[in-house]
Amino acid sequence: MRVSTTHIDAGNFRPDSVLAGMFTILATSSAPVKLEIKEATPHSDFIGKYVLNPARILTPHEQALVPVLEPWYVLPEEVITICKHAKASTGRSLPMRNFLLRGPAGTGKTEGARAIAAGLNLPYMKYTCSAGTEIFDLVGQVFPDTDGPSTGDADLDQQREQLKEMGGITYENVKKLMGLPDLDDMDYDPAGTYQKLSGMEKPDATSQDCMSLVMEMVTNKLQQLCKVQPESSDGRQTFTYIETDFIRALKHGYLVELQEPTTIIQPGVLVGLNSLLEQKGSITLPTGEVIHRHPDAVVVVTTNVSYEGCRGVNQSVLDRMNLTQDIELPEPEIMAQRAMSITGCEDDVLVGRMVQVVCDMADYCRKNGISDGNCGMRSLIDWIMSTEITGDPYTSARYTIVSKATSDEEDRSALLTTVLEPIFAPKQKKAV
């Protein structure tokens, strides 16, 4: 049979006794894991030490949005590296302001984004993407007052009524009303689609060119439907525009975390934001206002590309990321220190053994192609808290780390016998 490194590390093939010779490949240590806490960067040497513009003074409201790091948080080297690059590149023609944190769930990507904001002393905001996220979900929504006065344009009034029956004036509804092509049409025949939209021939047209035209046409129609008159003060303004945190952060110079954009089904959504990912980019809102990106605005994209429902990051978006950092599980010592601080557990020997199981289980899943679950920091914390309740690490592990690692019954059984039981054996039931 095939003997993997994980089997050997778990001690499954350790001999009960040795008659002759030495079998060092099967040797293992049953001694408990010793936690040697490495010296980490103190928070006092990091928080607010990488301010991009020393002359900028935050308002009390903005200062309240700057994250406060928890005492247990150990600063990853990737976070410090990003802050150094953002600070050192300030003042250049193209400062580094777009960053990608990529890695499995529970590895601290969101905490890393918050820590970057703390190091730069910038307010922190976030936007979480989903499968149905559209471009105007990121930019903002216009909600007209349909009970307001008529504009005198019968066609527009009729279209408003149609949109009201369709669920409101949204990007998708307006696009359907106008009969504009979708992304499949753009990908299949971009040149033909571009000619149909613009009336001009462009043999080298791309789907991104078509997407830009569609966005422009929908935006113009939205402005007509909502009678956008920012300068008007006569009470005839009949719309409400709700700005997203994403736009607010880019406009005012905050740090915004864009979570899980790889879950978006439509691949062209983020392409529509390419202009705002440029250092001096701008975008026209449905209200007609032109938003220019603030020089201090920082975008941190956090995602993974290996989980169910996730897709690859669009190449044009990836190209606009100044640094891409792959975040893996922290070192075992850091995992133990963080877990003990969060849960309040003081048994360092027990936590050390639990960390060893979680790391071995993640390694086993990776080597055996088990990718329908996750085993990481969050699972470890749940396991420790459950063990404090049940008093039985083996039983708690079955319903925390093992159940989360995979939904396949055979794989769960293999994880129990190969990884968990060599370190935490099940309790023997007493005979009656």
Tab-separated table of N, CA, C and O in Angstrom, residues 208-259:
chain	number	residue	atom	x	y	z
A	208	GLN	N	-14.736	43.887	-22.905
A	208	GLN	CA	-14.598	45.024	-21.985
A	208	GLN	C	-15.065	46.315	-22.648
A	208	GLN	O	-15.692	47.160	-21.995
A	209	ASP	N	-14.767	46.474	-23.952
A	209	ASP	CA	-15.257	47.646	-24.671
A	209	ASP	C	-16.785	47.670	-24.682
A	209	ASP	O	-17.414	48.721	-24.500
A	210	CYS	N	-17.378	46.498	-24.924
A	210	CYS	CA	-18.845	46.404	-24.945
A	210	CYS	C	-19.429	46.706	-23.573
A	210	CYS	O	-20.450	47.408	-23.454
A	211	MET	N	-18.783	46.194	-22.519
A	211	MET	CA	-19.260	46.437	-21.160
A	211	MET	C	-19.233	47.930	-20.845
A	211	MET	O	-20.172	48.468	-20.227
A	212	SER	N	-18.193	48.636	-21.272
A	212	SER	CA	-18.098	50.071	-21.022
A	212	SER	C	-19.244	50.820	-21.707
A	212	SER	O	-19.835	51.747	-21.130
A	213	LEU	N	-19.567	50.417	-22.945
A	213	LEU	CA	-20.677	51.051	-23.657
A	213	LEU	C	-22.008	50.806	-22.959
A	213	LEU	O	-22.840	51.711	-22.818
A	214	VAL	N	-22.237	49.557	-22.521
A	214	VAL	CA	-23.478	49.222	-21.830
A	214	VAL	C	-23.611	50.039	-20.546
A	214	VAL	O	-24.681	50.584	-20.236
A	215	MET	N	-22.519	50.139	-19.785
A	215	MET	CA	-22.548	50.922	-18.543
A	215	MET	C	-22.887	52.380	-18.833
A	215	MET	O	-23.677	53.010	-18.113
A	216	GLU	N	-22.295	52.929	-19.885
A	216	GLU	CA	-22.552	54.327	-20.241
A	216	GLU	C	-24.010	54.520	-20.641
A	216	GLU	O	-24.659	55.508	-20.232
A	217	MET	N	-24.552	53.585	-21.417
A	217	MET	CA	-25.938	53.707	-21.874
A	217	MET	C	-26.912	53.578	-20.713
A	217	MET	O	-27.902	54.325	-20.618
A	218	VAL	N	-26.656	52.630	-19.820
A	218	VAL	CA	-27.537	52.454	-18.666
A	218	VAL	C	-27.460	53.668	-17.741
A	218	VAL	O	-28.477	54.136	-17.214
A	219	THR	N	-26.248	54.204	-17.552
A	219	THR	CA	-26.090	55.382	-16.697
A	219	THR	C	-26.858	56.577	-17.257
A	219	THR	O	-27.541	57.301	-16.524
A	220	ASN	N	-26.762	56.779	-18.552
A	220	ASN	CA	-27.494	57.887	-19.178
A	220	ASN	C	-29.002	57.716	-19.005
A	220	ASN	O	-29.733	58.681	-18.731
A	221	LYS	N	-29.470	56.477	-19.187
A	221	LYS	CA	-30.903	56.225	-19.026
A	221	LYS	C	-31.335	56.445	-17.576
A	221	LYS	O	-32.420	57.000	-17.305
A	222	LEU	N	-30.495	56.038	-16.622
A	222	LEU	CA	-30.809	56.258	-15.213
A	222	LEU	C	-30.934	57.748	-14.902
A	222	LEU	O	-31.825	58.173	-14.158
A	223	GLN	N	-30.043	58.534	-15.468
A	223	GLN	CA	-30.107	59.974	-15.230
A	223	GLN	C	-31.391	60.567	-15.797
A	223	GLN	O	-31.994	61.458	-15.187
A	224	GLN	N	-31.820	60.063	-16.948
A	224	GLN	CA	-33.067	60.557	-17.526
A	224	GLN	C	-34.273	60.144	-16.683
A	224	GLN	O	-35.182	60.940	-16.424
A	225	LEU	N	-34.258	58.885	-16.257
A	225	LEU	CA	-35.390	58.369	-15.483
A	225	LEU	C	-35.524	59.072	-14.146
A	225	LEU	O	-36.630	59.283	-13.641
A	226	CYS	N	-34.384	59.413	-13.554
A	226	CYS	CA	-34.412	59.984	-12.201
A	226	CYS	C	-34.377	61.504	-12.206
A	226	CYS	O	-34.405	62.124	-11.138
A	227	LYS	N	-34.305	62.093	-13.403
A	227	LYS	CA	-34.281	63.556	-13.521
A	227	LYS	C	-33.255	64.142	-12.576
A	227	LYS	O	-33.555	64.968	-11.703
A	228	VAL	N	-32.007	63.680	-12.700
A	228	VAL	CA	-30.946	64.100	-11.794
A	228	VAL	C	-30.611	65.568	-12.031
A	228	VAL	O	-30.201	65.958	-13.121
A	229	GLN	N	-30.813	66.384	-11.036
A	229	GLN	CA	-30.498	67.801	-11.112
A	229	GLN	C	-29.823	68.205	-9.807
A	229	GLN	O	-30.437	68.787	-8.928
A	230	PRO	N	-28.520	67.887	-9.645
A	230	PRO	CA	-27.849	68.150	-8.374
A	230	PRO	C	-27.898	69.609	-7.950
A	230	PRO	O	-27.911	69.928	-6.773
A	231	GLU	N	-27.924	70.508	-8.942
A	231	GLU	CA	-27.869	71.922	-8.592
A	231	GLU	C	-29.258	72.514	-8.328
A	231	GLU	O	-29.397	73.658	-7.944
A	232	SER	N	-30.308	71.726	-8.542
A	232	SER	CA	-31.660	72.244	-8.412
A	232	SER	C	-32.040	72.397	-6.950
A	232	SER	O	-31.695	71.587	-6.109
A	233	SER	N	-32.758	73.443	-6.659
A	233	SER	CA	-33.234	73.668	-5.292
A	233	SER	C	-34.718	74.021	-5.281
A	233	SER	O	-35.197	74.635	-4.346
A	234	ASP	N	-35.408	73.655	-6.346
A	234	ASP	CA	-36.823	74.025	-6.439
A	234	ASP	C	-37.757	72.920	-5.971
A	234	ASP	O	-38.958	72.982	-6.182
A	235	GLY	N	-37.195	71.879	-5.378
A	235	GLY	CA	-38.025	70.815	-4.850
A	235	GLY	C	-38.466	69.792	-5.858
A	235	GLY	O	-39.274	68.929	-5.545
A	236	ARG	N	-37.982	69.860	-7.105
A	236	ARG	CA	-38.416	68.928	-8.135
A	236	ARG	C	-37.515	67.697	-8.212
A	236	ARG	O	-37.721	66.845	-9.064
A	237	GLN	N	-36.522	67.605	-7.369
A	237	GLN	CA	-35.620	66.462	-7.396
A	237	GLN	C	-36.369	65.216	-6.926
A	237	GLN	O	-36.924	65.198	-5.832
A	238	THR	N	-36.423	64.196	-7.764
A	238	THR	CA	-37.290	63.055	-7.486
A	238	THR	C	-36.517	61.749	-7.362
A	238	THR	O	-36.965	60.719	-7.811
A	239	PHE	N	-35.321	61.780	-6.772
A	239	PHE	CA	-34.564	60.542	-6.638
A	239	PHE	C	-33.796	60.543	-5.320
A	239	PHE	O	-33.588	61.582	-4.692
A	240	THR	N	-33.405	59.359	-4.915
A	240	THR	CA	-32.514	59.190	-3.778
A	240	THR	C	-31.376	58.285	-4.205
A	240	THR	O	-31.620	57.150	-4.655
A	241	TYR	N	-30.166	58.752	-4.093
A	241	TYR	CA	-28.995	57.951	-4.450
A	241	TYR	C	-28.296	57.487	-3.175
A	241	TYR	O	-27.974	58.302	-2.297
A	242	ILE	N	-28.086	56.186	-3.052
A	242	ILE	CA	-27.429	55.618	-1.876
A	242	ILE	C	-26.032	55.176	-2.281
A	242	ILE	O	-25.857	54.285	-3.115
A	243	GLU	N	-25.046	55.797	-1.681
A	243	GLU	CA	-23.647	55.539	-2.003
A	243	GLU	C	-23.150	54.323	-1.230
A	243	GLU	O	-23.461	54.149	-0.053
A	244	THR	N	-22.386	53.463	-1.876
A	244	THR	CA	-21.832	52.285	-1.205
A	244	THR	C	-20.567	52.657	-0.435
A	244	THR	O	-19.932	53.688	-0.692
A	245	ASP	N	-20.204	51.788	0.508
A	245	ASP	CA	-18.963	52.007	1.247
A	245	ASP	C	-17.757	51.961	0.321
A	245	ASP	O	-16.738	52.613	0.573
A	246	PHE	N	-17.862	51.176	-0.749
A	246	PHE	CA	-16.753	51.077	-1.697
A	246	PHE	C	-16.472	52.435	-2.341
A	246	PHE	O	-15.328	52.893	-2.384
A	247	ILE	N	-17.517	53.092	-2.831
A	247	ILE	CA	-17.361	54.399	-3.450
A	247	ILE	C	-16.959	55.436	-2.412
A	247	ILE	O	-16.103	56.303	-2.654
A	248	ARG	N	-17.554	55.371	-1.223
A	248	ARG	CA	-17.242	56.347	-0.176
A	248	ARG	C	-15.758	56.277	0.206
A	248	ARG	O	-15.105	57.305	0.391
A	249	ALA	N	-15.233	55.068	0.282
A	249	ALA	CA	-13.825	54.908	0.657
A	249	ALA	C	-12.900	55.465	-0.416
A	249	ALA	O	-11.898	56.131	-0.109
A	250	LEU	N	-13.216	55.200	-1.680
A	250	LEU	CA	-12.357	55.682	-2.758
A	250	LEU	C	-12.444	57.200	-2.899
A	250	LEU	O	-11.467	57.854	-3.262
A	251	LYS	N	-13.608	57.756	-2.604
A	251	LYS	CA	-13.796	59.201	-2.762
A	251	LYS	C	-13.114	59.985	-1.646
A	251	LYS	O	-12.531	61.046	-1.890
A	252	HIS	N	-13.143	59.447	-0.426
A	252	HIS	CA	-12.627	60.194	0.721
A	252	HIS	C	-11.236	59.733	1.166
A	252	HIS	O	-10.681	60.310	2.109
A	253	GLY	N	-10.689	58.705	0.525
A	253	GLY	CA	-9.334	58.283	0.882
A	253	GLY	C	-9.278	57.363	2.080
A	253	GLY	O	-8.445	57.545	2.970
A	254	TYR	N	-10.149	56.333	2.111
A	254	TYR	CA	-10.123	55.336	3.167
A	254	TYR	C	-9.523	54.037	2.628
A	254	TYR	O	-9.200	53.933	1.445
A	255	LEU	N	-9.389	53.056	3.490
A	255	LEU	CA	-9.042	51.700	3.045
A	255	LEU	C	-10.322	50.896	2.931
A	255	LEU	O	-11.129	50.865	3.869
A	256	VAL	N	-10.528	50.252	1.799
A	256	VAL	CA	-11.715	49.431	1.596
A	256	VAL	C	-11.282	48.005	1.269
A	256	VAL	O	-10.393	47.786	0.444
A	257	GLU	N	-11.882	47.060	1.965
A	257	GLU	CA	-11.620	45.643	1.702
A	257	GLU	C	-12.726	45.103	0.798
A	257	GLU	O	-13.914	45.188	1.131
A	258	LEU	N	-12.341	44.557	-0.332
A	258	LEU	CA	-13.287	43.949	-1.270
A	258	LEU	C	-13.208	42.445	-1.069
A	258	LEU	O	-12.247	41.797	-1.481
A	259	GLN	N	-14.222	41.884	-0.399
A	259	GLN	CA	-14.182	40.485	0.006
A	259	GLN	C	-14.765	39.558	-1.056
A	259	GLN	O	-15.846	39.805	-1.583
